[in-house]
Amino acid sequence: MAPSNAPHRIVFANEKGGTGKSTTAVHVAVALAYQGAKVAAIDLDPRQRTLHRYLENRAETQRRRDVALPTARFDVFKGESVEELEALSAEVGEGMDFLLFDTPGRDDAFARHVATTADTLVTPLNDSFVDFDLIGQVDAETFKVRRLSFYAELIWEARKKRAMSTIREQKREMDWVVVRNRTGFTEARNMRRIDQALTELSKRVGFRVTSGLSERVIYRELFPSGLTLLDKGHLGELGTSHLVARQEVRQLIAGLNLPLPGKPQRELALAAGA
């Protein structure tokens, strides 16, 4: 049984790589930290360690520039059992408001475990039926949803069990959010088909859909410094594309509708600079 004061678990999960999980996770973590929340993060990919490396770079930038940046406590999981993962989660998440997990872009037992225990499950998808196949299969002629994927069924069952035990065990209900990344590069007809398929599937499975991040060079350029688009005053002069990207981040944070302790639900990125 999770204690009522346990950190809110946000899990970024997709069994396909290249969907923007780590970039999304870092920007969400920093946005929450800017609002005064205590944030921790665990990277479940001990090989690539993208989230871990991003936050390491951020810490190095703070040292090099002698500045204080809102950030997250972070670690990488290198254990071999769910029990070890939960022990690390308890250690890293102690006293935190939020505990984020960045999962590898492949089927992984630990990724499945944290996905089924998430309070907020974030599944970034690029706007293509290659990525849509993770959650559902469509008919080749009509593009109607034919069946749920194994992953969608896994989350559906986890959400049903969670709902039944919410009151009895003082657990939070799981909020599943599908984040549509890179939509600006999708052909209009294909986008409409994906719209229809996501709408149909969301009614069957119960996830929400919100807009995410486009494919912009700025996101890749920020990685070596560990900075985010919310770090106003540390990025230098920004062009129009960068300002649009910052607005994307704000819209994403608002769409996730995360419960900031002690404050009403609102757009969390407001305090990060307009």
Tab-separated table of N, CA and C in Angstrom, residues 151-215:
chain	number	residue	atom	x	y	z
A	151	TYR	N	0.290	-3.506	-24.894
A	151	TYR	CA	0.623	-2.437	-23.955
A	151	TYR	C	-0.644	-1.743	-23.447
A	152	ALA	N	-1.569	-1.425	-24.353
A	152	ALA	CA	-2.810	-0.762	-23.946
A	152	ALA	C	-3.628	-1.662	-23.020
A	153	GLU	N	-3.653	-2.956	-23.306
A	153	GLU	CA	-4.378	-3.890	-22.442
A	153	GLU	C	-3.736	-3.954	-21.057
A	154	LEU	N	-2.392	-3.912	-21.021
A	154	LEU	CA	-1.670	-3.923	-19.750
A	154	LEU	C	-2.070	-2.720	-18.892
A	155	ILE	N	-2.077	-1.545	-19.497
A	155	ILE	CA	-2.425	-0.330	-18.757
A	155	ILE	C	-3.906	-0.319	-18.391
A	156	TRP	N	-4.744	-0.795	-19.288
A	156	TRP	CA	-6.187	-0.867	-19.018
A	156	TRP	C	-6.458	-1.727	-17.793
A	157	GLU	N	-5.830	-2.886	-17.713
A	157	GLU	CA	-6.024	-3.774	-16.569
A	157	GLU	C	-5.477	-3.138	-15.292
A	158	ALA	N	-4.328	-2.480	-15.400
A	158	ALA	CA	-3.741	-1.823	-14.227
A	158	ALA	C	-4.646	-0.713	-13.716
A	159	ARG	N	-5.252	0.030	-14.635
A	159	ARG	CA	-6.141	1.125	-14.229
A	159	ARG	C	-7.417	0.586	-13.578
A	160	LYS	N	-7.930	-0.539	-14.078
A	160	LYS	CA	-9.125	-1.132	-13.470
A	160	LYS	C	-8.829	-1.586	-12.039
A	161	LYS	N	-7.684	-2.257	-11.844
A	161	LYS	CA	-7.318	-2.709	-10.501
A	161	LYS	C	-7.109	-1.519	-9.574
A	162	ARG	N	-6.493	-0.496	-10.114
A	162	ARG	CA	-6.232	0.705	-9.316
A	162	ARG	C	-7.548	1.356	-8.889
A	163	ALA	N	-8.491	1.433	-9.818
A	163	ALA	CA	-9.782	2.061	-9.507
A	163	ALA	C	-10.513	1.309	-8.401
A	164	MET	N	-10.432	-0.026	-8.419
A	164	MET	CA	-11.124	-0.822	-7.409
A	164	MET	C	-10.509	-0.655	-6.028
A	165	SER	N	-9.201	-0.360	-5.981
A	165	SER	CA	-8.529	-0.268	-4.682
A	165	SER	C	-8.261	1.159	-4.246
A	166	THR	N	-8.750	2.134	-5.022
A	166	THR	CA	-8.455	3.540	-4.731
A	166	THR	C	-8.887	3.939	-3.327
A	167	ILE	N	-10.133	3.636	-2.965
A	167	ILE	CA	-10.636	4.026	-1.652
A	167	ILE	C	-10.096	3.095	-0.570
A	168	ARG	N	-10.105	1.806	-0.844
A	168	ARG	CA	-9.706	0.832	0.168
A	168	ARG	C	-8.254	0.993	0.586
A	169	GLU	N	-7.374	1.236	-0.373
A	169	GLU	CA	-5.950	1.289	-0.082
A	169	GLU	C	-5.373	2.692	-0.174
A	170	GLN	N	-6.232	3.702	-0.284
A	170	GLN	CA	-5.792	5.097	-0.329
A	170	GLN	C	-4.831	5.361	-1.494
A	171	LYS	N	-5.084	4.724	-2.611
A	171	LYS	CA	-4.267	4.952	-3.793
A	171	LYS	C	-4.914	6.014	-4.681
A	172	ARG	N	-4.087	6.686	-5.455
A	172	ARG	CA	-4.591	7.655	-6.404
A	172	ARG	C	-5.047	6.922	-7.663
A	173	GLU	N	-6.036	7.467	-8.348
A	173	GLU	CA	-6.407	6.905	-9.636
A	173	GLU	C	-5.334	7.262	-10.660
A	174	MET	N	-5.146	6.389	-11.630
A	174	MET	CA	-4.135	6.643	-12.655
A	174	MET	C	-4.700	7.519	-13.761
A	175	ASP	N	-3.971	8.572	-14.114
A	175	ASP	CA	-4.319	9.439	-15.228
A	175	ASP	C	-3.356	9.119	-16.367
A	176	TRP	N	-3.903	8.570	-17.456
A	176	TRP	CA	-3.064	8.201	-18.605
A	176	TRP	C	-3.191	9.290	-19.664
A	177	VAL	N	-2.057	9.883	-20.032
A	177	VAL	CA	-2.045	10.979	-20.995
A	177	VAL	C	-1.165	10.600	-22.186
A	178	VAL	N	-1.764	10.570	-23.366
A	178	VAL	CA	-1.002	10.358	-24.600
A	178	VAL	C	-0.603	11.737	-25.137
A	179	VAL	N	0.692	11.943	-25.283
A	179	VAL	CA	1.233	13.234	-25.717
A	179	VAL	C	1.655	13.126	-27.181
A	180	ARG	N	1.065	13.971	-28.013
A	180	ARG	CA	1.346	13.913	-29.452
A	180	ARG	C	2.508	14.844	-29.798
A	181	ASN	N	3.652	14.261	-30.051
A	181	ASN	CA	4.842	15.029	-30.415
A	181	ASN	C	5.002	15.132	-31.929
A	182	ARG	N	5.716	16.157	-32.352
A	182	ARG	CA	6.108	16.334	-33.753
A	182	ARG	C	4.934	16.438	-34.717
A	183	THR	N	3.825	16.976	-34.260
A	183	THR	CA	2.637	17.035	-35.114
A	183	THR	C	2.818	17.977	-36.300
A	184	GLY	N	3.724	18.937	-36.190
A	184	GLY	CA	3.907	19.898	-37.273
A	184	GLY	C	4.459	19.299	-38.546
A	185	PHE	N	4.956	18.067	-38.475
A	185	PHE	CA	5.565	17.443	-39.633
A	185	PHE	C	4.711	16.309	-40.191
A	186	THR	N	3.434	16.300	-39.802
A	186	THR	CA	2.539	15.248	-40.255
A	186	THR	C	1.633	15.756	-41.369
A	187	GLU	N	1.525	14.986	-42.437
A	187	GLU	CA	0.656	15.349	-43.563
A	187	GLU	C	-0.790	15.414	-43.073
A	188	ALA	N	-1.548	16.403	-43.591
A	188	ALA	CA	-2.862	16.742	-43.046
A	188	ALA	C	-3.816	15.554	-43.030
A	189	ARG	N	-3.898	14.789	-44.125
A	189	ARG	CA	-4.836	13.662	-44.168
A	189	ARG	C	-4.453	12.606	-43.142
A	190	ASN	N	-3.154	12.337	-43.025
A	190	ASN	CA	-2.692	11.356	-42.054
A	190	ASN	C	-2.991	11.831	-40.635
A	191	MET	N	-2.831	13.139	-40.400
A	191	MET	CA	-3.121	13.686	-39.077
A	191	MET	C	-4.592	13.488	-38.716
A	192	ARG	N	-5.493	13.700	-39.696
A	192	ARG	CA	-6.918	13.506	-39.437
A	192	ARG	C	-7.222	12.053	-39.086
A	193	ARG	N	-6.574	11.133	-39.807
A	193	ARG	CA	-6.789	9.718	-39.524
A	193	ARG	C	-6.302	9.354	-38.118
A	194	ILE	N	-5.164	9.901	-37.741
A	194	ILE	CA	-4.645	9.639	-36.401
A	194	ILE	C	-5.553	10.266	-35.350
A	195	ASP	N	-6.032	11.483	-35.641
A	195	ASP	CA	-7.008	12.136	-34.750
A	195	ASP	C	-8.187	11.209	-34.476
A	196	GLN	N	-8.755	10.679	-35.554
A	196	GLN	CA	-9.935	9.826	-35.430
A	196	GLN	C	-9.626	8.550	-34.655
A	197	ALA	N	-8.475	7.946	-34.959
A	197	ALA	CA	-8.109	6.702	-34.279
A	197	ALA	C	-7.845	6.939	-32.794
A	198	LEU	N	-7.166	8.038	-32.462
A	198	LEU	CA	-6.895	8.348	-31.062
A	198	LEU	C	-8.195	8.640	-30.310
A	199	THR	N	-9.092	9.379	-30.940
A	199	THR	CA	-10.373	9.691	-30.304
A	199	THR	C	-11.156	8.423	-30.021
A	200	GLU	N	-11.203	7.531	-31.014
A	200	GLU	CA	-11.924	6.268	-30.841
A	200	GLU	C	-11.312	5.428	-29.734
A	201	LEU	N	-9.974	5.318	-29.756
A	201	LEU	CA	-9.306	4.469	-28.773
A	201	LEU	C	-9.374	5.070	-27.370
A	202	SER	N	-9.299	6.398	-27.275
A	202	SER	CA	-9.348	7.040	-25.960
A	202	SER	C	-10.672	6.763	-25.257
A	203	LYS	N	-11.758	6.662	-26.030
A	203	LYS	CA	-13.065	6.361	-25.444
A	203	LYS	C	-13.121	4.933	-24.924
A	204	ARG	N	-12.394	4.035	-25.583
A	204	ARG	CA	-12.400	2.633	-25.172
A	204	ARG	C	-11.478	2.373	-23.994
A	205	VAL	N	-10.345	3.075	-23.957
A	205	VAL	CA	-9.321	2.769	-22.959
A	205	VAL	C	-9.277	3.804	-21.836
A	206	GLY	N	-9.694	5.034	-22.119
A	206	GLY	CA	-9.778	6.034	-21.067
A	206	GLY	C	-8.573	6.929	-20.908
A	207	PHE	N	-7.721	7.036	-21.934
A	207	PHE	CA	-6.624	7.995	-21.806
A	207	PHE	C	-7.057	9.367	-22.310
A	208	ARG	N	-6.290	10.394	-21.940
A	208	ARG	CA	-6.478	11.739	-22.455
A	208	ARG	C	-5.402	12.012	-23.499
A	209	VAL	N	-5.653	12.961	-24.371
A	209	VAL	CA	-4.677	13.327	-25.408
A	209	VAL	C	-4.342	14.800	-25.258
A	210	THR	N	-3.059	15.126	-25.305
A	210	THR	CA	-2.646	16.521	-25.272
A	210	THR	C	-1.497	16.727	-26.249
A	211	SER	N	-1.290	17.969	-26.635
A	211	SER	CA	-0.229	18.279	-27.593
A	211	SER	C	1.126	18.268	-26.900
A	212	GLY	N	2.159	17.937	-27.667
A	212	GLY	CA	3.495	17.842	-27.112
A	212	GLY	C	4.481	18.758	-27.802
A	213	LEU	N	5.659	18.225	-28.104
A	213	LEU	CA	6.765	19.013	-28.622
A	213	LEU	C	7.012	18.697	-30.091
A	214	SER	N	7.253	19.716	-30.879
A	214	SER	CA	7.598	19.521	-32.283
A	214	SER	C	9.067	19.126	-32.412
A	215	GLU	N	9.448	18.737	-33.584
A	215	GLU	CA	10.849	18.399	-33.852
A	215	GLU	C	11.604	19.700	-34.111
